[in-house]
Coordinates of C-alpha atoms in Angstrom, one line a residue:
Chain I
V81 CA -78.1 -70.2 12.0
V82 CA -81.1 -69.3 10.9
I83 CA -83.0 -72.5 10.1
G84 CA -85.4 -72.5 6.9
M85 CA -89.1 -72.7 8.8
S86 CA -90.3 -74.8 5.7
A87 CA -87.6 -77.0 6.5
I88 CA -87.5 -77.5 10.2
E89 CA -91.7 -77.7 10.2
N90 CA -91.6 -80.1 7.2
A91 CA -89.0 -82.1 8.7
K92 CA -89.6 -85.9 10.1
L93 CA -85.7 -87.0 11.4
I94 CA -82.4 -86.0 12.1
G95 CA -80.1 -88.0 10.8
L96 CA -76.5 -88.1 11.8
D97 CA -73.3 -89.6 9.5
W98 CA -70.5 -89.5 12.3
G99 CA -67.7 -91.1 11.1
S100 CA -64.4 -91.6 12.2
T101 CA -62.7 -88.5 10.9
S102 CA -66.6 -86.2 10.3
L103 CA -69.9 -85.4 11.0
R104 CA -72.4 -84.8 8.9
A105 CA -76.1 -83.5 10.1
F106 CA -79.2 -84.1 8.2
L107 CA -82.9 -82.7 8.3
I108 CA -84.7 -85.4 6.7
G109 CA -88.3 -85.0 4.6
G110 CA -90.6 -87.5 4.2
D111 CA -89.5 -88.5 0.9
G112 CA -86.4 -89.7 2.9
L113 CA -84.3 -86.7 1.0
P114 CA -82.5 -83.8 3.2
L115 CA -84.1 -80.9 3.7
E116 CA -80.7 -79.7 5.4
T117 CA -76.9 -80.6 6.0
R118 CA -74.7 -80.0 7.9
T119 CA -71.1 -80.9 8.2
G120 CA -68.7 -80.4 11.1
P121 CA -65.3 -82.1 11.6
H122 CA -66.0 -83.6 15.2
G123 CA -65.5 -87.6 13.7
A124 CA -65.8 -90.2 16.3
S125 CA -61.9 -90.9 16.4
T126 CA -61.7 -87.2 17.7
L127 CA -64.0 -87.6 20.5
S128 CA -63.8 -89.4 24.1
G129 CA -66.6 -90.0 26.8
A130 CA -70.1 -89.4 26.0
D131 CA -70.2 -85.6 27.5
A132 CA -68.1 -84.9 24.5
Y133 CA -70.8 -87.0 21.8
V134 CA -73.9 -84.7 23.6
Q135 CA -72.0 -81.5 23.2
V136 CA -70.8 -81.7 19.7
L137 CA -74.6 -83.2 18.9
N138 CA -75.7 -80.0 20.4
D139 CA -73.6 -77.7 18.9
I140 CA -74.4 -79.0 15.2
A141 CA -78.2 -79.7 15.6
G142 CA -79.4 -78.0 18.8
D143 CA -81.7 -75.8 17.1
W144 CA -83.4 -78.1 15.2
I145 CA -83.6 -80.4 18.5
A146 CA -85.1 -77.7 20.7
A147 CA -87.8 -76.4 17.7
R148 CA -88.8 -79.9 17.2
P149 CA -88.2 -82.3 19.9
D150 CA -90.7 -84.6 18.8
L151 CA -87.7 -86.1 16.2
P152 CA -86.4 -88.9 16.1
L153 CA -82.4 -89.1 15.9
L154 CA -81.0 -91.8 14.1
A155 CA -76.9 -92.2 13.8
C156 CA -74.9 -94.3 11.5
G157 CA -70.9 -94.7 11.4
M158 CA -68.0 -95.0 14.1
V159 CA -70.3 -93.6 16.5
G160 CA -71.3 -97.2 17.0
S161 CA -67.9 -99.0 17.5
K162 CA -66.3 -100.0 20.2
H163 CA -64.3 -96.8 20.4
G164 CA -67.7 -94.8 19.8
W165 CA -70.4 -93.4 21.9
K166 CA -72.0 -97.0 22.3
D167 CA -70.7 -100.1 21.0
V168 CA -73.7 -101.5 19.1
P169 CA -73.3 -105.3 18.1
Y170 CA -72.9 -105.8 14.4
Q171 CA -75.2 -107.7 12.1
N172 CA -74.1 -110.7 10.2
C173 CA -74.7 -110.9 6.2
P174 CA -77.3 -111.3 4.1
A175 CA -78.3 -108.0 6.2
N176 CA -81.1 -104.9 4.4
A177 CA -82.7 -102.4 6.0
D178 CA -85.0 -104.5 8.0
K179 CA -82.4 -106.2 9.6
L180 CA -80.3 -102.9 10.6
A181 CA -83.6 -102.2 11.9
T182 CA -83.8 -104.9 14.3
G183 CA -79.9 -104.2 15.5
L184 CA -80.4 -100.6 16.3
Q185 CA -79.0 -99.4 20.0
W186 CA -80.5 -96.8 22.0
V187 CA -77.3 -94.8 23.6
P188 CA -77.8 -94.7 27.2
G189 CA -79.2 -91.6 28.4
A190 CA -79.7 -89.6 24.7
A191 CA -82.6 -89.6 22.2
V192 CA -80.7 -90.9 19.8
K193 CA -80.6 -94.4 18.2
I194 CA -77.5 -95.8 16.3
V195 CA -77.4 -98.3 13.3
P196 CA -75.2 -101.4 13.7
G197 CA -72.4 -102.0 11.0
L198 CA -72.1 -104.9 9.3
L199 CA -69.7 -108.5 10.0
H200 CA -69.2 -110.9 7.5
I201 CA -67.0 -113.9 7.4
T202 CA -65.8 -114.6 4.0
G203 CA -64.7 -117.4 1.4
E204 CA -61.3 -116.4 2.9
D205 CA -62.1 -117.2 6.6
T206 CA -61.3 -113.8 7.4
P207 CA -63.8 -110.8 8.8
E208 CA -64.8 -108.2 7.0
L209 CA -66.3 -105.3 8.9
M210 CA -68.7 -101.8 7.5
R211 CA -70.2 -99.0 10.2
G212 CA -71.4 -95.9 8.3
E213 CA -71.4 -97.8 4.4
E214 CA -74.5 -100.3 5.1
T215 CA -76.9 -97.3 5.2
Q216 CA -75.2 -96.0 2.5
I217 CA -75.7 -98.9 0.9
V218 CA -79.6 -98.9 2.3
G219 CA -79.7 -95.5 1.0
A220 CA -78.5 -96.6 -2.5
L221 CA -81.2 -99.0 -2.7
G222 CA -83.6 -96.3 -1.4
L223 CA -82.5 -94.1 -4.3
D224 CA -82.5 -96.6 -7.0
P225 CA -85.0 -99.4 -6.2
E226 CA -83.8 -101.3 -9.1
L227 CA -80.3 -101.9 -7.7
A228 CA -82.5 -104.6 -5.5
Q229 CA -82.5 -107.2 -8.3
G230 CA -78.9 -107.4 -8.5
A231 CA -76.2 -104.7 -8.0
V232 CA -71.9 -104.0 -7.2
I233 CA -72.5 -100.9 -5.2
V234 CA -69.2 -99.5 -4.9
L235 CA -68.0 -97.0 -2.1
P236 CA -64.6 -95.6 -2.6
G237 CA -62.7 -93.9 0.0
T238 CA -60.3 -94.1 2.6
H239 CA -61.4 -97.9 3.0
S240 CA -63.5 -98.5 -0.1
K241 CA -66.1 -101.0 -0.1
W242 CA -67.8 -103.0 -2.8
A243 CA -71.0 -104.9 -1.8
Q244 CA -72.9 -107.4 -3.9
V245 CA -76.5 -107.0 -3.4
A246 CA -79.0 -109.9 -4.5
G247 CA -82.5 -110.2 -4.0
G248 CA -83.0 -106.5 -2.4
V249 CA -80.1 -108.1 0.5
V250 CA -76.5 -107.0 0.9
Q251 CA -75.1 -110.8 0.4
D252 CA -71.4 -110.3 0.6
F253 CA -68.5 -106.9 0.6
A254 CA -65.2 -106.9 0.5
T255 CA -63.0 -103.9 1.4
Y256 CA -59.8 -102.3 -0.1
M257 CA -57.4 -100.2 1.6
T258 CA -56.7 -98.0 -1.3
G259 CA -57.7 -94.4 0.1
E260 CA -55.0 -95.2 2.7
M261 CA -52.3 -96.9 0.8
F262 CA -52.2 -93.7 -1.3
A263 CA -52.0 -91.2 1.9
V264 CA -49.2 -93.3 3.5
L265 CA -47.1 -94.3 1.0
R266 CA -47.6 -90.4 -0.3
G267 CA -46.7 -89.2 3.3
H268 CA -44.4 -91.8 4.9
S269 CA -42.5 -93.9 2.2
V270 CA -39.4 -93.5 -0.3
L271 CA -41.8 -92.4 -3.1
G272 CA -43.6 -89.1 -1.2
K273 CA -40.0 -87.5 -1.5
L274 CA -40.7 -87.5 -5.8
L275 CA -44.6 -86.4 -5.2
P276 CA -46.2 -83.0 -4.8
E277 CA -47.6 -82.1 -1.9
T278 CA -51.2 -81.6 -2.9
L279 CA -53.5 -84.0 -4.2
P280 CA -54.3 -84.3 -8.0
K281 CA -57.3 -84.5 -9.5
V282 CA -57.7 -85.8 -12.9
S283 CA -58.3 -82.5 -14.5
S284 CA -55.6 -82.1 -17.6
D285 CA -55.5 -84.6 -20.4
D286 CA -51.6 -85.1 -19.5
D287 CA -53.3 -86.5 -15.6
Q288 CA -55.6 -88.4 -17.2
T289 CA -52.9 -90.2 -19.9
D290 CA -50.6 -90.8 -16.0
F291 CA -53.3 -92.0 -14.2
L292 CA -54.6 -94.3 -16.9
R293 CA -51.3 -95.7 -17.4
G294 CA -51.1 -96.9 -13.6
V295 CA -54.6 -98.3 -14.2
V296 CA -53.3 -100.0 -17.4
A297 CA -50.1 -101.1 -15.8
A298 CA -52.5 -102.8 -13.0
R299 CA -54.8 -104.4 -15.6
D300 CA -52.1 -105.7 -17.9
F301 CA -49.4 -106.8 -15.2
G302 CA -51.0 -107.0 -11.9
D303 CA -49.9 -110.6 -11.8
L304 CA -46.5 -109.6 -11.0
G305 CA -47.6 -107.4 -7.8
L306 CA -48.4 -104.3 -6.4
T307 CA -45.7 -104.0 -3.6
H308 CA -43.3 -104.5 -7.5
Q309 CA -45.0 -102.0 -9.4
L310 CA -45.6 -99.4 -6.7
F311 CA -41.3 -99.7 -7.3
A312 CA -42.2 -98.2 -11.0
V313 CA -43.5 -94.7 -9.3
R314 CA -40.1 -94.3 -8.1
S315 CA -37.8 -95.5 -10.7
L316 CA -40.3 -93.6 -13.5
G317 CA -39.4 -90.3 -11.2
V318 CA -35.5 -91.0 -10.9
T319 CA -35.3 -91.7 -14.6
D320 CA -36.9 -88.8 -15.3
K321 CA -40.0 -90.5 -17.1
L322 CA -42.7 -88.7 -15.3
S323 CA -43.2 -85.3 -13.7
S324 CA -44.0 -85.2 -10.0
V325 CA -47.7 -84.4 -10.4
G326 CA -47.6 -87.2 -13.2
L327 CA -46.0 -89.8 -10.8
L328 CA -48.8 -88.8 -8.4
N329 CA -51.6 -90.0 -10.6
Y330 CA -49.5 -92.8 -11.9
L331 CA -49.3 -93.8 -8.3
S332 CA -53.5 -93.3 -7.4
G333 CA -53.5 -95.5 -10.9
L334 CA -51.7 -98.1 -9.8
L335 CA -53.9 -98.2 -6.7
I336 CA -57.2 -97.9 -7.9
G337 CA -56.1 -100.6 -10.7
H338 CA -55.4 -103.1 -8.3
E339 CA -58.4 -102.5 -6.5
L340 CA -60.2 -103.0 -9.4
R341 CA -59.1 -106.0 -10.6
S342 CA -58.9 -107.7 -7.1
A343 CA -62.9 -106.3 -7.1
L344 CA -63.8 -107.4 -10.2
V345 CA -62.2 -111.1 -9.7
W346 CA -64.2 -111.1 -6.9
R347 CA -67.3 -110.0 -8.1
D348 CA -66.8 -112.6 -11.0
K349 CA -66.6 -115.2 -8.9
A350 CA -69.8 -114.4 -7.4
G351 CA -71.9 -114.7 -10.6
L352 CA -72.7 -111.2 -10.9
T353 CA -70.6 -110.2 -13.7
T354 CA -73.6 -108.3 -15.9
A355 CA -75.0 -106.7 -12.8
P356 CA -74.9 -102.9 -12.5
I357 CA -72.2 -100.9 -11.1
V358 CA -72.8 -98.2 -8.8
L359 CA -70.7 -95.6 -7.4
V360 CA -71.5 -93.6 -4.4
G361 CA -69.7 -91.3 -2.7
D362 CA -67.6 -88.1 -3.2
V363 CA -67.9 -87.0 -7.2
N364 CA -64.6 -86.4 -8.0
L365 CA -63.4 -89.5 -6.4
C366 CA -65.6 -91.7 -8.1
Q367 CA -65.5 -90.2 -11.5
R368 CA -61.7 -91.3 -11.2
Y369 CA -63.2 -94.7 -10.6
Q370 CA -65.6 -94.7 -13.3
L371 CA -62.3 -93.3 -15.6
A372 CA -60.7 -96.8 -14.0
L373 CA -63.8 -98.8 -14.5
Q374 CA -63.7 -97.6 -18.6
S375 CA -60.2 -99.1 -19.0
Y376 CA -61.7 -102.5 -17.9
G377 CA -64.7 -102.4 -20.1
Q378 CA -66.9 -102.1 -17.0
A379 CA -70.0 -99.1 -17.5
V380 CA -71.1 -97.3 -14.3
K381 CA -74.9 -97.3 -14.2
S382 CA -74.9 -93.7 -11.8
I383 CA -73.0 -91.9 -8.9
L384 CA -74.7 -91.2 -6.2
P385 CA -72.8 -88.8 -3.8
D386 CA -75.4 -88.7 -1.0
A387 CA -76.8 -91.7 0.0
S388 CA -76.9 -91.3 3.6
P389 CA -80.3 -89.7 5.1
V390 CA -81.9 -91.6 2.3
G391 CA -80.1 -94.4 4.0
L392 CA -81.2 -93.3 7.3
W393 CA -85.0 -92.6 6.6
Q394 CA -84.9 -96.1 5.2
V395 CA -84.4 -97.8 8.7
A396 CA -86.0 -95.4 10.5
V397 CA -89.1 -96.4 8.5
K398 CA -88.3 -100.0 9.3
A399 CA -87.7 -99.4 12.6
G400 CA -91.4 -97.5 13.2
L401 CA -89.5 -94.5 14.4
V402 CA -90.9 -92.5 11.5
K403 CA -94.5 -93.1 9.5
Chain Z
V228 CA -9.1 -99.5 17.1
V229 CA -6.4 -102.1 17.1
I230 CA -5.9 -103.9 13.4
G231 CA -4.8 -107.0 13.2
M232 CA -1.3 -106.9 11.8
S233 CA -1.4 -110.4 9.8
A234 CA -5.2 -108.8 8.3
I235 CA -3.4 -105.9 7.4
E236 CA -0.4 -107.4 6.0
N237 CA -2.1 -110.0 4.1
A238 CA -5.3 -107.3 2.8
K239 CA -5.3 -106.8 -1.1
L240 CA -8.1 -104.3 -1.2
I241 CA -10.5 -102.0 1.0
G242 CA -14.2 -102.3 0.0
L243 CA -17.2 -100.5 1.1
D244 CA -21.1 -101.6 0.9
W245 CA -22.2 -98.1 1.5
G246 CA -26.1 -97.8 1.1
S247 CA -28.9 -95.2 1.9
T248 CA -28.7 -96.0 6.0
S249 CA -26.1 -97.8 6.9
L250 CA -22.0 -98.3 5.7
R251 CA -20.0 -101.3 5.7
A252 CA -16.4 -101.2 5.3
F253 CA -14.2 -105.0 4.6
L254 CA -10.3 -105.4 4.6
I255 CA -10.3 -107.7 2.1
G256 CA -8.0 -110.7 1.7
G257 CA -6.7 -112.6 -1.5
D258 CA -9.3 -114.7 -1.7
G259 CA -12.2 -112.2 -1.5
L260 CA -13.0 -112.4 2.0
P261 CA -12.9 -110.0 4.6
L262 CA -10.2 -110.3 7.1
E263 CA -12.1 -107.6 9.2
T264 CA -15.2 -105.9 9.0
R265 CA -16.5 -102.6 10.2
T266 CA -19.9 -100.8 10.6
G267 CA -21.4 -97.7 10.4
P268 CA -24.6 -95.9 10.7
H269 CA -23.1 -92.8 8.2
G270 CA -25.3 -94.5 5.0
A271 CA -25.2 -91.8 2.0
S272 CA -29.0 -90.2 3.1
T273 CA -27.5 -89.1 6.1
L274 CA -24.1 -87.2 4.3
S275 CA -24.2 -84.0 2.1
G276 CA -21.4 -83.1 0.3
A277 CA -18.1 -84.4 -0.9
D278 CA -16.0 -83.3 2.6
A279 CA -18.5 -85.3 4.5
Y280 CA -17.7 -88.6 2.7
V281 CA -14.4 -88.1 3.3
Q282 CA -14.5 -87.7 6.9
V283 CA -16.9 -90.8 7.5
L284 CA -14.7 -92.9 5.7
N285 CA -11.4 -92.1 7.5
D286 CA -13.3 -92.6 10.7
I287 CA -13.9 -96.5 9.5
A288 CA -10.9 -97.0 7.7
G289 CA -8.5 -94.2 7.9
D290 CA -6.3 -96.8 9.8
W291 CA -6.4 -98.9 7.1
I292 CA -5.3 -96.1 4.3
A293 CA -2.6 -95.2 6.5
A294 CA -1.0 -98.5 7.3
R295 CA -1.7 -100.0 3.6
P296 CA -1.5 -96.8 1.4
D297 CA -1.3 -98.9 -1.7
L298 CA -4.6 -100.9 -1.1
P299 CA -7.2 -99.7 -3.9
L300 CA -10.3 -98.8 -2.4
L301 CA -13.9 -100.0 -3.9
A302 CA -17.5 -99.1 -2.8
C303 CA -20.9 -99.8 -4.0
G304 CA -24.4 -99.0 -3.2
M305 CA -26.0 -95.5 -2.8
V306 CA -22.9 -93.9 -2.4
G307 CA -22.7 -93.6 -6.4
S308 CA -26.3 -92.0 -6.8
K309 CA -27.2 -88.6 -7.9
H310 CA -27.5 -87.6 -4.3
G311 CA -24.5 -89.7 -3.2
W312 CA -20.4 -89.1 -3.5
K313 CA -20.7 -89.0 -7.1
D314 CA -23.2 -90.0 -9.6
V315 CA -22.4 -93.1 -10.9
P316 CA -24.1 -93.8 -14.7
Y317 CA -26.1 -97.2 -14.2
Q318 CA -25.0 -99.6 -16.3
N319 CA -27.7 -102.0 -19.0
C320 CA -28.9 -105.6 -18.2
P321 CA -28.1 -108.3 -19.2
A322 CA -24.8 -107.6 -16.8
N323 CA -22.1 -109.4 -15.1
A324 CA -18.6 -108.4 -13.0
D325 CA -17.0 -107.8 -16.3
K326 CA -19.4 -105.0 -17.1
L327 CA -19.6 -103.7 -14.2
A328 CA -15.8 -103.3 -14.4
T329 CA -16.5 -101.2 -17.3
G330 CA -18.5 -98.6 -15.6
L331 CA -16.3 -97.7 -12.4
Q332 CA -15.8 -94.4 -12.1
W333 CA -13.4 -92.4 -10.2
V334 CA -14.6 -90.1 -7.4
P335 CA -13.1 -86.7 -8.1
G336 CA -10.1 -86.2 -5.6
A337 CA -10.3 -89.4 -3.6
A338 CA -8.4 -92.5 -4.7
V339 CA -12.1 -94.3 -4.3
K340 CA -13.6 -96.1 -7.7
I341 CA -17.4 -96.8 -7.2
V342 CA -19.4 -99.5 -8.9
P343 CA -22.3 -98.8 -10.9
G344 CA -26.1 -99.8 -10.1
L345 CA -27.9 -101.5 -12.5
L346 CA -30.8 -100.2 -14.7
H347 CA -33.2 -102.9 -16.6
I348 CA -36.3 -101.9 -18.2
T349 CA -38.6 -104.5 -17.9
G350 CA -41.2 -106.1 -20.1
E351 CA -43.9 -104.0 -18.6
D352 CA -42.1 -101.0 -19.5
T353 CA -40.9 -99.7 -16.7
P354 CA -37.5 -98.9 -15.2
E355 CA -35.7 -101.2 -12.8
L356 CA -33.0 -99.7 -10.6
M357 CA -30.4 -101.3 -8.2
R358 CA -27.5 -100.4 -6.8
G359 CA -25.7 -102.3 -4.6
E360 CA -27.7 -105.1 -5.0
E361 CA -26.0 -106.0 -8.0
T362 CA -22.3 -106.4 -6.3
Q363 CA -24.2 -108.5 -3.7
I364 CA -25.2 -110.6 -6.8
V365 CA -21.8 -110.9 -8.3
G366 CA -20.4 -111.8 -4.6
A367 CA -23.0 -114.7 -4.8
L368 CA -22.2 -115.9 -7.9
G369 CA -18.3 -115.8 -6.5
L370 CA -19.3 -118.0 -3.4
D371 CA -21.1 -120.2 -5.8
P372 CA -19.8 -120.8 -9.3
E373 CA -22.4 -123.8 -9.8
L374 CA -25.2 -120.5 -9.8
A375 CA -23.7 -119.3 -13.1
Q376 CA -25.3 -122.2 -15.2
G377 CA -28.9 -120.6 -13.7
A378 CA -30.3 -119.0 -10.4
V379 CA -32.8 -117.0 -9.1
I380 CA -30.9 -114.9 -6.4
V381 CA -33.3 -113.3 -3.9
L382 CA -32.3 -110.1 -1.5
P383 CA -35.0 -109.6 0.7
G384 CA -35.3 -106.5 2.3
T385 CA -37.2 -102.8 2.7
H386 CA -36.5 -102.9 -1.2
S387 CA -36.4 -106.7 -2.1
K388 CA -34.7 -107.6 -5.1
W389 CA -35.0 -110.9 -7.3
A390 CA -32.4 -111.2 -10.0
Q391 CA -32.6 -114.2 -13.0
V392 CA -28.9 -115.2 -13.3
A393 CA -28.3 -117.4 -16.8
G394 CA -25.0 -118.2 -18.6
G395 CA -22.9 -116.3 -15.3
V396 CA -25.3 -112.7 -16.4
V397 CA -28.1 -111.3 -14.9
Q398 CA -30.4 -110.9 -17.3
D399 CA -33.5 -109.6 -15.5
F400 CA -34.6 -108.2 -11.6
A401 CA -37.2 -107.1 -9.9
T402 CA -37.5 -104.9 -6.8
Y403 CA -40.8 -105.9 -4.2
M404 CA -41.2 -103.1 -1.8
T405 CA -42.2 -105.3 1.1
G406 CA -39.8 -104.0 4.2
E407 CA -40.9 -100.6 3.3
M408 CA -44.3 -101.5 3.0
F409 CA -44.2 -103.3 6.3
A410 CA -42.8 -100.4 8.1
V411 CA -45.0 -97.9 6.8
L412 CA -48.5 -100.4 7.4
R413 CA -47.0 -100.3 11.1
G414 CA -45.7 -96.8 11.5
H415 CA -48.6 -95.0 9.9
S416 CA -51.6 -96.9 9.1
V417 CA -55.0 -97.8 11.0
L418 CA -53.7 -101.4 11.3
G419 CA -50.4 -100.1 13.6
K420 CA -52.5 -99.0 16.3
L421 CA -53.2 -103.0 16.8
L422 CA -49.7 -103.8 16.5
P423 CA -47.0 -103.8 19.2
E424 CA -43.9 -101.8 18.9
T425 CA -41.3 -104.3 18.7
L426 CA -40.3 -106.2 15.0
P427 CA -41.6 -109.9 15.7
K428 CA -39.4 -112.7 15.4
V429 CA -40.5 -116.3 14.1
S430 CA -39.6 -117.8 17.4
S431 CA -42.3 -119.4 18.9
D432 CA -44.4 -122.4 17.6
D433 CA -47.4 -119.4 17.7
D434 CA -45.6 -117.1 15.6
Q435 CA -44.7 -119.3 12.9
T436 CA -48.3 -120.4 12.6
D437 CA -49.8 -116.9 12.1
F438 CA -46.7 -115.8 9.9
L439 CA -48.0 -118.7 7.5
R440 CA -51.3 -118.1 7.5
G441 CA -50.7 -114.8 6.3
V442 CA -48.2 -116.7 3.4
V443 CA -51.1 -119.0 3.3
A444 CA -53.7 -116.0 2.6
A445 CA -51.7 -114.4 0.0
R446 CA -50.7 -118.1 -1.8
D447 CA -54.5 -119.3 -1.9
F448 CA -56.3 -115.7 -2.4
G449 CA -53.7 -113.3 -3.0
D450 CA -55.9 -112.9 -6.3
L451 CA -58.7 -111.2 -4.1
G452 CA -55.5 -108.0 -3.8
L453 CA -53.2 -107.3 -1.3
T454 CA -55.0 -104.0 0.0
H455 CA -58.2 -106.2 0.6
Q456 CA -56.0 -108.8 2.2
L457 CA -54.4 -106.1 4.9
F458 CA -57.8 -105.4 6.2
A459 CA -58.1 -108.7 7.6
V460 CA -55.1 -107.5 9.8
R461 CA -57.5 -105.2 11.2
S462 CA -60.5 -107.2 11.5
L463 CA -58.6 -110.2 13.1
G464 CA -57.8 -108.0 15.9
V465 CA -60.9 -106.2 16.0
T466 CA -62.9 -108.9 16.1
D467 CA -60.2 -110.5 18.8
K468 CA -58.9 -113.6 16.4
L469 CA -55.6 -112.8 16.9
S470 CA -53.3 -111.1 19.5
S471 CA -51.0 -108.1 18.8
V472 CA -48.2 -109.9 18.2
G473 CA -50.1 -112.2 16.0
L474 CA -51.5 -109.4 13.7
L475 CA -47.8 -108.5 13.4
N476 CA -46.6 -112.0 11.9
Y477 CA -49.9 -112.2 10.0
L478 CA -49.4 -109.1 8.2
S479 CA -45.5 -109.9 7.9
G480 CA -46.7 -112.9 6.3
L481 CA -49.6 -111.2 3.6
L482 CA -46.8 -109.3 2.4
I483 CA -44.0 -111.9 1.9
G484 CA -46.5 -114.2 0.6
H485 CA -47.5 -111.6 -1.9
E486 CA -44.0 -110.9 -2.4
L487 CA -43.3 -114.6 -3.3
R488 CA -46.4 -115.0 -5.4
S489 CA -45.9 -112.5 -7.5
A490 CA -42.0 -113.2 -8.1
L491 CA -42.8 -117.1 -8.9
V492 CA -44.9 -116.0 -11.8
W493 CA -42.0 -113.8 -13.1
R494 CA -39.7 -116.2 -12.3
D495 CA -41.7 -118.9 -13.9
K496 CA -42.5 -116.8 -17.1
A497 CA -38.4 -116.3 -17.6
G498 CA -38.4 -120.4 -17.9
L499 CA -36.4 -121.0 -14.4
T500 CA -39.2 -123.0 -12.4
T501 CA -36.3 -125.3 -12.0
A502 CA -33.7 -123.3 -11.3
P503 CA -31.8 -123.2 -7.6
I504 CA -33.4 -120.3 -5.4
V505 CA -30.3 -118.5 -3.0
L506 CA -31.3 -116.2 -0.6
V507 CA -29.0 -113.1 0.1
G508 CA -28.8 -111.0 3.2
D509 CA -29.8 -110.8 7.1
V510 CA -30.2 -114.5 8.5
N511 CA -33.2 -113.8 10.2
L512 CA -35.3 -112.2 7.6
C513 CA -33.4 -115.4 5.0
Q514 CA -34.9 -117.5 7.3
R515 CA -38.6 -115.9 7.5
Y516 CA -38.3 -116.3 3.7
Q517 CA -37.4 -119.9 3.5
L518 CA -40.0 -120.7 5.3
A519 CA -42.4 -118.7 3.5
L520 CA -41.3 -120.5 0.2
Q521 CA -41.7 -123.6 1.5
S522 CA -45.5 -122.9 2.0
Y523 CA -45.4 -122.7 -2.3
G524 CA -43.0 -126.0 -2.4
Q525 CA -39.9 -124.0 -2.9
A526 CA -36.5 -125.4 -1.8
V527 CA -34.1 -122.9 -0.7
K528 CA -30.3 -123.9 -2.2
S529 CA -28.6 -121.3 0.5
I530 CA -28.6 -118.7 2.6
L531 CA -25.2 -116.4 2.0
P532 CA -25.5 -113.7 4.8
D533 CA -22.3 -111.6 3.5
A534 CA -21.9 -111.3 -0.2
S535 CA -20.6 -108.0 -0.8
P536 CA -16.8 -108.2 0.1
V537 CA -16.9 -111.5 -2.6
G538 CA -18.8 -109.1 -4.8
L539 CA -16.8 -106.2 -5.0
W540 CA -13.4 -108.4 -5.1
Q541 CA -14.8 -110.5 -8.1
V542 CA -15.3 -106.6 -9.5
A543 CA -11.8 -105.5 -8.8
V544 CA -10.4 -108.3 -10.4
K545 CA -11.7 -107.6 -13.8
A546 CA -10.9 -104.1 -13.4
G547 CA -7.3 -105.0 -12.4
L548 CA -7.5 -102.9 -9.5
V549 CA -6.1 -106.1 -7.7
K550 CA -4.5 -109.2 -8.9

């Protein structure tokens, strides 16, 4: 690996977004933006024991550390969970970058600090949890300071997170197991038998029509139940009303449509009906959510694909790790 | 196998409830009740080609057929699907035993007739399908003729079916993939890591409390979404609020609670709010549903564990196969 000389010279922080299934390392400059980004497959769920983490860290960023041993290292994500490198206790909502900074913990024997996740006891009297997304939310607030006045920040994914921001602080958040539900139904349920192997992109007009048909079914008839509506993926296939790819887009639309239906109720209960909505994460997936939100009459203010490095930077600043 | 002599002498019909994953054979008497019942593992999903069906039929009922070659044979279930022994076209709702009888088809080259399934285009403009349950519903109406005046007949299972009966006729029905969702989430999602291997029964007070906590969460906060509430199975486990068995009961309660929440909306829209509710099928599962229905203030008129043979009998009578 050849490091850009100006990048390494200008770097102020090494950031790590270390999730369950993947790792991204950032060489971060003085504006909080990444000068260089590297990606690796060694998520926390694939690693066991401190030596394994040290090895993976050296593989992905050893040359950065050797060239600039003065740079602080800050990590977020499942690396800080009970089954990660070091169990870092959750912070409670309401929370912002300052609060995350107060909860940083050193990994014993390593020059790495880890950002805590967030825990919130909801109005339903059940706990909500996130690790990693709190840093992306702080990053979104760094990238668009107007959001501090009030926003709904949505991070679509395996476990989608919706966060309510007011007064620059995360007040509440909610998880939707949309991506995981899509994967297990496709891979392991009777619905999967009718579906194609590959993940569809909403690329053609037909794909968009089938996806939106699922979204609209959730929007207009969602009170009849997700587990009921999912059966239509089978019945529309058995009766030859939709192609295999069409069924997969329809399934995606149903699941995302149900997520939106529920999350918008939750948002409205919090009085954030007119707050801007921002999507954070993979652009293709965010565009799918944007399309679905349009069916609900909801505009998206922006899509932010890369909020982690800025979030790590914000927390590092508040913690005094960088100036 | 030794056949009871009086049973075989008194028999009027050989009935087969031949589903995807199991087969039950009934020697049925003149009152429609089974004189003898046999169970086998060779569901339609395990069989391919007519010879395989002939073999399984001979294994489970060959002695009955040899002793009483005059008895008609009538089958229901996935044996009549596209991937079964013979594809028997669906009948449309509204439907009763008479209509099912008009749709019977012979299996080519075998002395077996198969009951058609039902297809219904719902108010959501998606098809609903059943094969096998239509015969159980007709059986329930045979066992309790009062239900013909108006009833909601519920068949809990992998794909639970709810049927609206009025004027002795199935007017509409709806599927809920509750049992399959339970199985795939337990076996293949992140939730499964926290759950025990064995299926819980609601046997202790603690089990009942955890199950009902899930039901009540669905009842009171279900508008916040099933895929959201499912994440609580994880968060309650990670934060040590519920034991492994407790989480499994909670998951079961959430899923059944969401089924009831949705199905009762569907029932009320049809004006059947005061109609009796009858549960058909496995007694343990039906008792779990009964408990959950109590949380919704809904009484159950009766649990009918064995409606298939009576249903086959009703259809055979209407078709003139028996007198």
